[in-house]
Coordinates of C-alpha atoms and ligand atoms in Angstrom, one line a residue:
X1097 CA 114.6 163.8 194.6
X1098 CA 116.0 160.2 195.7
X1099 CA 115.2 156.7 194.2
X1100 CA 112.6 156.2 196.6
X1101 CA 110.4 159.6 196.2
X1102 CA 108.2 158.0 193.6
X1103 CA 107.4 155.8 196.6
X1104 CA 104.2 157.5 198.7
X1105 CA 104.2 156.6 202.7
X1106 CA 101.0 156.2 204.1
X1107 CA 101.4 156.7 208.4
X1108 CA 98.5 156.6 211.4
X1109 CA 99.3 159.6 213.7
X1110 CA 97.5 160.1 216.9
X1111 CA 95.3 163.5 216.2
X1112 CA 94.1 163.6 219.8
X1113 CA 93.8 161.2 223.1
X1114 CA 90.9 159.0 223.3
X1115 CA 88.0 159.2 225.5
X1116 CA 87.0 155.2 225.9
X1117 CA 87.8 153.1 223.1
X1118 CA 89.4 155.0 220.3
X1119 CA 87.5 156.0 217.0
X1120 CA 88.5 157.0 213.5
X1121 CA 88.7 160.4 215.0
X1122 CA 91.3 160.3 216.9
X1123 CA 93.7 159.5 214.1
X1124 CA 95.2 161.5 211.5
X1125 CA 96.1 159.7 208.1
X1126 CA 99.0 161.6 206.0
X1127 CA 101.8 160.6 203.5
X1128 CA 104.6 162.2 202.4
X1129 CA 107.3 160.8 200.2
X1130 CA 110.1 158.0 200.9
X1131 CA 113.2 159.4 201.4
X1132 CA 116.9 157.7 201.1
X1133 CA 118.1 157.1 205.0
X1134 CA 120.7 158.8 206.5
X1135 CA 124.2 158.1 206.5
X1136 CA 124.6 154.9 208.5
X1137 CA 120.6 154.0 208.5
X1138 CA 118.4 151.6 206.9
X1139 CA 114.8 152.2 205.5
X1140 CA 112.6 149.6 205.9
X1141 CA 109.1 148.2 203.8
X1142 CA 106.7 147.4 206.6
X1143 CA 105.3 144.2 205.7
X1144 CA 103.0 143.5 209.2
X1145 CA 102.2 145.3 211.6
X1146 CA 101.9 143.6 215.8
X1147 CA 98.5 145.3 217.0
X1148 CA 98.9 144.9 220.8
X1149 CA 96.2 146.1 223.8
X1150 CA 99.3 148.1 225.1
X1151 CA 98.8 151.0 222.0
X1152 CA 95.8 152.0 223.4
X1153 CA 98.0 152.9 227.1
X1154 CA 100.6 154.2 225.0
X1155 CA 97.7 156.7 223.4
X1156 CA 96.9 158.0 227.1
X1157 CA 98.5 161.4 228.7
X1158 CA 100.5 159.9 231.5
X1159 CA 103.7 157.8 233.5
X1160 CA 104.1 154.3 232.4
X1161 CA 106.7 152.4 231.9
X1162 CA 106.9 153.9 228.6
X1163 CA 106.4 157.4 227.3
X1164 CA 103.0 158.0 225.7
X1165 CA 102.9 159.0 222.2
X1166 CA 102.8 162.8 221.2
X1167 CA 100.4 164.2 219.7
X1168 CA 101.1 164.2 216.1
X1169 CA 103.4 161.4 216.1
X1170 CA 103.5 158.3 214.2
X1171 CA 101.3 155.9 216.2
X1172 CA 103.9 153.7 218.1
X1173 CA 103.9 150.3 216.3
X1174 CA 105.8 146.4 216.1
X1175 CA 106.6 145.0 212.6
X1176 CA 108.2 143.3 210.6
X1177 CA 109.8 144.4 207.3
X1178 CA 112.1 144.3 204.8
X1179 CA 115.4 146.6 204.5
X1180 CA 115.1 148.4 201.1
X1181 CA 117.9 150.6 201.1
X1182 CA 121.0 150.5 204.4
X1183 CA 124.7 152.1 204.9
X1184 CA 124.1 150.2 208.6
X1185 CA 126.8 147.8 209.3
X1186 CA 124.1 145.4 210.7
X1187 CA 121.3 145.4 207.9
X1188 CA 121.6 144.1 203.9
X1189 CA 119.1 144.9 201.6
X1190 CA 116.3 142.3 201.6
X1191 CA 117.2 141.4 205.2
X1192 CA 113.7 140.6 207.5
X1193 CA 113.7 142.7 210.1
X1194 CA 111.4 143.4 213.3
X1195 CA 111.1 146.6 215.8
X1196 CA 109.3 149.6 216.4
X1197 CA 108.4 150.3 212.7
X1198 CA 105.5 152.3 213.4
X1199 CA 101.9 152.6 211.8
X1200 CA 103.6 153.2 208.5
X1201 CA 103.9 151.6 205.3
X1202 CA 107.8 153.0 205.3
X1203 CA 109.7 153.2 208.3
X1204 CA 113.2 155.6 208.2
X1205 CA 116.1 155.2 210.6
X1206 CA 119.4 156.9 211.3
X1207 CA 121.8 154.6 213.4
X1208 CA 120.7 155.1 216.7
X1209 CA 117.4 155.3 216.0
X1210 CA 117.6 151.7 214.5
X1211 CA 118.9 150.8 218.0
X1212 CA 116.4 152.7 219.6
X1213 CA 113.3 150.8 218.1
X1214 CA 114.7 147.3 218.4
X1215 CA 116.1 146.9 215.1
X1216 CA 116.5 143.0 214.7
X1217 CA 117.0 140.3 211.7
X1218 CA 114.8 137.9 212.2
X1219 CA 115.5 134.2 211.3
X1220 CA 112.9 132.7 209.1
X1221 CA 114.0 129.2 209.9
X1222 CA 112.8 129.5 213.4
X1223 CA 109.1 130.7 212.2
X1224 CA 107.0 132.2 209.6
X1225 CA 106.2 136.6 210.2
X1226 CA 103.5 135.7 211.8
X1227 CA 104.8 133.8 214.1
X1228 CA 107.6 136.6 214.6
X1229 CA 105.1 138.6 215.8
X1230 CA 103.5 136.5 218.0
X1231 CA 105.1 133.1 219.5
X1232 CA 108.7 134.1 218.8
X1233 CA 107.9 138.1 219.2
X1234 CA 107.0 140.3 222.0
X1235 CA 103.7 138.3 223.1
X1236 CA 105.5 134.9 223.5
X1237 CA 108.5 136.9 225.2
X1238 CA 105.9 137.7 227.6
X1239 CA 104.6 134.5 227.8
X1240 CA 107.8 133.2 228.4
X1241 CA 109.3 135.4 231.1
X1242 CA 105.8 136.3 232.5
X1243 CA 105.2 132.5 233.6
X1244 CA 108.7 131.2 233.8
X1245 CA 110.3 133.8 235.9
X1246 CA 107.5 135.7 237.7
X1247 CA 104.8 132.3 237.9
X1248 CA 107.4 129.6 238.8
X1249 CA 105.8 126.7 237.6
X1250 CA 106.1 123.5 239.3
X1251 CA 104.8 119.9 238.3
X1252 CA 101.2 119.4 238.8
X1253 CA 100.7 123.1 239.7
X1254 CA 97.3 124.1 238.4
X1255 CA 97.9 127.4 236.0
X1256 CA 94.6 129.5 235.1
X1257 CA 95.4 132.1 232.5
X1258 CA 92.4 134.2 230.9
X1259 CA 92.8 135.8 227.5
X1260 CA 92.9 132.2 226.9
X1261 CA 92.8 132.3 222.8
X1262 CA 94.8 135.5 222.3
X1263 CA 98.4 136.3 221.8
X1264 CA 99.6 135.5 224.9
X1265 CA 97.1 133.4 226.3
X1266 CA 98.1 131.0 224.2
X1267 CA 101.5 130.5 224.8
X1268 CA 101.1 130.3 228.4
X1269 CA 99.1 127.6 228.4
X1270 CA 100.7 125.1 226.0
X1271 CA 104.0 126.3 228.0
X1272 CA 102.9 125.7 231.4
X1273 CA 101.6 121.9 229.6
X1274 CA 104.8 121.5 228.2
X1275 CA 106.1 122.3 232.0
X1276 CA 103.9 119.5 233.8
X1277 CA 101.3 122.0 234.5
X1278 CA 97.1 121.1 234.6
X1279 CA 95.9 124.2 232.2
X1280 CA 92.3 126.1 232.8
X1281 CA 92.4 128.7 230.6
X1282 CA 89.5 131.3 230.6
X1283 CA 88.0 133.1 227.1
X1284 CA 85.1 134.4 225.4
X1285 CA 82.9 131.9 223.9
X1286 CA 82.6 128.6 222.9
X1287 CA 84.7 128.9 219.7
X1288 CA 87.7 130.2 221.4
X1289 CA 87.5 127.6 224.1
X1290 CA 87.1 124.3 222.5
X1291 CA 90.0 125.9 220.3
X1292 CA 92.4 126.0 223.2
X1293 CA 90.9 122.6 224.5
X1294 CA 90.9 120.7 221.5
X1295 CA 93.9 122.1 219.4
X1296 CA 95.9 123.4 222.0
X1297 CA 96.0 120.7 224.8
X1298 CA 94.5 122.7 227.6
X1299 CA 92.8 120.8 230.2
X1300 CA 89.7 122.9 230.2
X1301 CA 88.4 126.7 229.5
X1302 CA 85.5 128.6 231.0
X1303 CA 83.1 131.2 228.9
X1304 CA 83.7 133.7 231.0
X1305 CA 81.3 135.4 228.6
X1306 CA 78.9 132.4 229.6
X1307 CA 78.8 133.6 232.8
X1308 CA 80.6 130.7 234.1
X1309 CA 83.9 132.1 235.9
X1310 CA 82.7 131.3 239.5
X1311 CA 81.3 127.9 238.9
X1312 CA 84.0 126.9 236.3
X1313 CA 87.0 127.4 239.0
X1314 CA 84.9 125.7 241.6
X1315 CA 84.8 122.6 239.1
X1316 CA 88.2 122.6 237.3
X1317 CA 90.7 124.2 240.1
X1318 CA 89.2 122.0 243.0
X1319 CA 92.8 122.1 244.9
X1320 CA 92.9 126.0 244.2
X1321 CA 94.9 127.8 241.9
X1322 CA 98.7 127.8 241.9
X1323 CA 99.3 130.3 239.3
X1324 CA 97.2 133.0 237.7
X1325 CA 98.7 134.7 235.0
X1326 CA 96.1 137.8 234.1
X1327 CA 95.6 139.3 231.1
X1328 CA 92.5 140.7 231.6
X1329 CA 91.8 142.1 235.3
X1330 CA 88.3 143.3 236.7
X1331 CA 85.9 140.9 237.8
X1332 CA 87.5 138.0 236.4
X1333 CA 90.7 138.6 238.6
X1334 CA 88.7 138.9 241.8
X1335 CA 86.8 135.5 240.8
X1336 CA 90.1 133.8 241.0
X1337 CA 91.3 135.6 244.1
X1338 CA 88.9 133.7 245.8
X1339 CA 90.1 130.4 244.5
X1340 CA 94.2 130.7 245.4
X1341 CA 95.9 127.5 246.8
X1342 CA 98.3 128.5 249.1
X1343 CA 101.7 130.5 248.1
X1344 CA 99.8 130.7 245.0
X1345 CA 101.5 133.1 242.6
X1346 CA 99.5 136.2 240.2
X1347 CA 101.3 137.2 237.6
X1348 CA 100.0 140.8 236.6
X1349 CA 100.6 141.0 233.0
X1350 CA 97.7 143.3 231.8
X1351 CA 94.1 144.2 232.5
X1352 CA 92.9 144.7 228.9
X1353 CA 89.6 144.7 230.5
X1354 CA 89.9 147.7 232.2
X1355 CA 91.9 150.1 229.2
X1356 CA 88.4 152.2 227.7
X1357 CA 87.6 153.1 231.3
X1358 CA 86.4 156.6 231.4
X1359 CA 86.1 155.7 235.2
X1360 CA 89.0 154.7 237.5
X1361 CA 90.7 151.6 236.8
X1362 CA 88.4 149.0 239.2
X1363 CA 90.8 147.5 241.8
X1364 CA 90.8 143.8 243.1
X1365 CA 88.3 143.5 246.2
X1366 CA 89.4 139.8 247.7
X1367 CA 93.1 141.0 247.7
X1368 CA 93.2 140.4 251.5
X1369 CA 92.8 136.0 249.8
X1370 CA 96.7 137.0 249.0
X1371 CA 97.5 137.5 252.9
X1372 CA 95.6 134.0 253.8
X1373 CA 97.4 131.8 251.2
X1374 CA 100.1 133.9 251.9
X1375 CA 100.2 134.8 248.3
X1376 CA 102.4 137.0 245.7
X1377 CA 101.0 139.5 243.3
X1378 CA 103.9 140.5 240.9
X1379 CA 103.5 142.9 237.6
X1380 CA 105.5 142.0 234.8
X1381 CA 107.2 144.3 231.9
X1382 CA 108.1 142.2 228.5
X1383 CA 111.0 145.1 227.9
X1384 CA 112.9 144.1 231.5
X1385 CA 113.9 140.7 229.5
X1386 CA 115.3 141.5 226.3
X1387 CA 118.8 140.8 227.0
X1388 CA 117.6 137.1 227.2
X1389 CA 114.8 137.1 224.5
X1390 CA 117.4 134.9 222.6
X1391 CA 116.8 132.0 224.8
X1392 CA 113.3 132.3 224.6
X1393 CA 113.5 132.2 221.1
X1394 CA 115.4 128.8 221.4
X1395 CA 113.5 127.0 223.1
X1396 CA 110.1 128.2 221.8
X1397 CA 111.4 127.7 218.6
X1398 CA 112.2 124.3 219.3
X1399 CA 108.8 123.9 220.9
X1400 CA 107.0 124.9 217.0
X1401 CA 109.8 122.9 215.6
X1402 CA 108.8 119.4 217.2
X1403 CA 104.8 120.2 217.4
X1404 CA 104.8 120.5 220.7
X1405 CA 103.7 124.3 220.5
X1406 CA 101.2 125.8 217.9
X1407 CA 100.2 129.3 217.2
X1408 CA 97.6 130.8 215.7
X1409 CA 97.5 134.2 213.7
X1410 CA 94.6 136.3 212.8
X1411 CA 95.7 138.5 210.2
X1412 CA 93.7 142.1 208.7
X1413 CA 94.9 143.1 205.4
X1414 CA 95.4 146.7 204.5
X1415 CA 97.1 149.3 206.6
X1416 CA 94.0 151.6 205.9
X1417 CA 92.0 149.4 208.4
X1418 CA 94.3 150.4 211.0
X1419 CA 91.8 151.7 213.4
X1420 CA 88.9 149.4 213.3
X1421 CA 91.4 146.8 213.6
X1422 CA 93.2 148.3 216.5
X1423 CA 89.6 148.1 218.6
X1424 CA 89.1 144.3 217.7
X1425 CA 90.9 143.3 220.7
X1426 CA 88.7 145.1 223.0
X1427 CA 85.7 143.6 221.5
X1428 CA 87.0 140.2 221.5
X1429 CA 87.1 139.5 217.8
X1430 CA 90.2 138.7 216.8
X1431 CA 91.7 135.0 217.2
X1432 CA 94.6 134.1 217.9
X1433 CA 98.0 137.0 217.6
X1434 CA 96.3 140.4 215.8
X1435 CA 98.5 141.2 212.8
X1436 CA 97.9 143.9 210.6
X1437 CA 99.4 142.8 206.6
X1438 CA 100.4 146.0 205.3
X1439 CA 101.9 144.5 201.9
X1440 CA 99.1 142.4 199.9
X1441 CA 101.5 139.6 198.7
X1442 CA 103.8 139.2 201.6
X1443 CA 104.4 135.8 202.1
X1444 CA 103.6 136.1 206.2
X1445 CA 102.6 132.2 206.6
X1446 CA 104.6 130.9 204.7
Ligands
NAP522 P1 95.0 139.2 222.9 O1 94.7 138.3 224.0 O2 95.5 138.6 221.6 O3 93.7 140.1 222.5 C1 93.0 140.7 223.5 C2 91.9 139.8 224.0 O4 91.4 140.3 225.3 C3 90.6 139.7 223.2 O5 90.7 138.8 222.1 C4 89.6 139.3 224.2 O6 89.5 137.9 224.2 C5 90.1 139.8 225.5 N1 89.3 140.8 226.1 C6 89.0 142.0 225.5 N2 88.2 142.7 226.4 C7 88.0 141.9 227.5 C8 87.3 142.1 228.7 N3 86.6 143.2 228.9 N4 87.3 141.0 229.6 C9 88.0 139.9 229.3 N5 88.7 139.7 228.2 C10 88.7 140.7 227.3 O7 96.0 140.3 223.3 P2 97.5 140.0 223.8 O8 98.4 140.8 222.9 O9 97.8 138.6 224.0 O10 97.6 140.8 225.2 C11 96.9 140.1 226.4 C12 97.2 141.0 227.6 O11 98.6 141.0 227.9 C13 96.8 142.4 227.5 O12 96.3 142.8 228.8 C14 98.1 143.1 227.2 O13 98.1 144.5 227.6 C15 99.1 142.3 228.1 N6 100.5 142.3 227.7 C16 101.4 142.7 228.6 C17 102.7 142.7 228.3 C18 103.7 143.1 229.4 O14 104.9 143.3 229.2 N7 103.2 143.2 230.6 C19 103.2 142.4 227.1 C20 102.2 142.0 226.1 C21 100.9 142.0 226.4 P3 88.1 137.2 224.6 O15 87.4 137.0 223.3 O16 88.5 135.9 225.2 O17 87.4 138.1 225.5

């Protein structure tokens, strides 16, 4: 029995791979007791949890750029939490720290298993958890690197990015602003659009939801589009095929439109635009960068710091609702970064 067995933990395992989007079936809920580390680890109190489109690929049989979760397995999970108990040289107790914690209220690891899953203090001077797991985490990473190093903005380029009001969406756009870029960013409704207008400094959106995608880039690219940075694939990437400016540049950074397919994953058709503007389509892995995520950090952090950068968080409280939660980004209904709060009173905004 150790100090921490009166504590229960409560974990999401995958119980078998989905077909389409996932249901409750397709999860196992256990617990077990806490347990001390082992020599040279830390255990960690989850506090939030970084739902990201990429868990449902990770839930799939298959190659990727990262192995799938087993079956059985703790579901595969960003988050933030606090170091209870730690013989690690790196971690205190009470420290903040983010990496693959799991979906789990407790998270257990010996030493290279800490280095394994990320295992980072976080600096809470820079941002608030929520904005840990989203501007200053993996998403604005992406952001970051995606547009930076793959896009290549220049001055007065014109930068379309869809998944307009989510996670990374968002950074994207105010970055490529902040760069000297004109912004059309593309969404679901009018809510999330005059959000990203109005708050966020975007020169325009279009509904794509509305209907609106074809007509929308007619009106607000009219010299074409420089860069595309596509979070969403499927129709709406072949709309803006048709509307590159010439050397324009694609940054393939997901295609969250196309992960419940039970059918093949739908291809672009007006591909052969990329050999006319003489074109570059380039996929994108957030992992590839971490050596330099520090510098990201700075500079977005300086970006929140002076106002010139804003993020919004849309967070679900209770670890329970894991799985409904999970399925609000393929419906759309989350705003902003999806966090899951897995401790009530955690001070995540603050
Ligand atoms: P997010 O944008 O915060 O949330 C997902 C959003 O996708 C939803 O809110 C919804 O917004 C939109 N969406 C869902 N189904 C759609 C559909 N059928 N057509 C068009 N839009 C749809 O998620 P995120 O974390 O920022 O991730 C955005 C994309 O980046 C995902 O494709 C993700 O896989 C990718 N990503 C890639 C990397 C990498 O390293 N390559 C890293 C992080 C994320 P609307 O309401 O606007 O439809």
């Amino acid at each position: 029995m150790t100090e921490f067995a009166q504590r229960t933990n409560r974990q999401f395992r995958l119980a078998r791979r989905p077909v389409g989007m996932p249901t409750r079936d397709d999860w196992q809920e256990t617990s077990e007791p806490v347990e001390a580390p082992p020599v040279g680890g830390v255990l960690v109190q989850t506090l939030a949890l970084s739902l990201d489109p990429a868990m449902r690929g990770w839930m799939n049989e298959g190659k990727s750029y990262i192995a799938p979760v087993g079956i059985g397995e703790v579901m595969r999970a960003g988050g933030i939490g606090r170091v209870l108990a730690s013989s690690h040289a790196g971690f205190s107790v009470g420290d903040l720290v983010a990496g693959a914690l799991g979906v789990q209220a407790y998270a257990s690891f010996g030493p290279a298993e800490a280095s394994r899953a990320g295992l980072a203090r976080i600096d809470r001077r820079l941002g608030t958890i929520t904005q840990w797991l989203n501007v200053l985490g993996m998403p604005g990473m992406t952001a970051y690197f995606g547009l930076l190093d793959v896009g290549q903005p220049k001055p007065g380029d014109t930068v379309v990015v869809s998944g307009a009001a989510g996670a990374v969406g968002q950074t994207v756009g105010q970055l490529a602003k902040i760069k000297g870029c004109r912004v059309v960013g593309i969404a679901g409704g009018r809510a999330k659009c005059d959000w990203v207008v109005n708050e966020l400094g975007f020169d325009a959106c279009i509904d794509y939801k509305a209907g609106q995608v074809r007509a929308g880039l007619k009106e607000h690219c009219p010299r074409g589009v420089d860069i595309y940075f596509d979070n969403v694939g499927g129709d709406i990437l072949d709309e803006v095929l048709a509307r590159l400016a010439m050397h324009a540049r694609i940054v393939i950074c997901g295609a969250i439109s196309q992960y419940n397919n039970t059918a093949p994953v739908q291809g672009p058709r007006n591909y052969l635009s990329l050999l006319v503007h003489r074109a570059r389509m380039q996929g994108m892995v957030v992992f590839d960068y971490t050596d330099r995520f520090p510098q990201a950090v700075a500079e977005l952090s300086g970006y929140l710091r002076d106002g010139r950068l804003k993020s919004r968080e849309d967070v679900v409280q209770g670890l329970e609702q894991f799985p409904e939660a999970l399925n609000r980004l393929f419906t759309g209904e989350n705003f902003g970064k999806l966090v899951l709060q897995v401790v009530q009173d955690a001070p995540l905004t603050a």
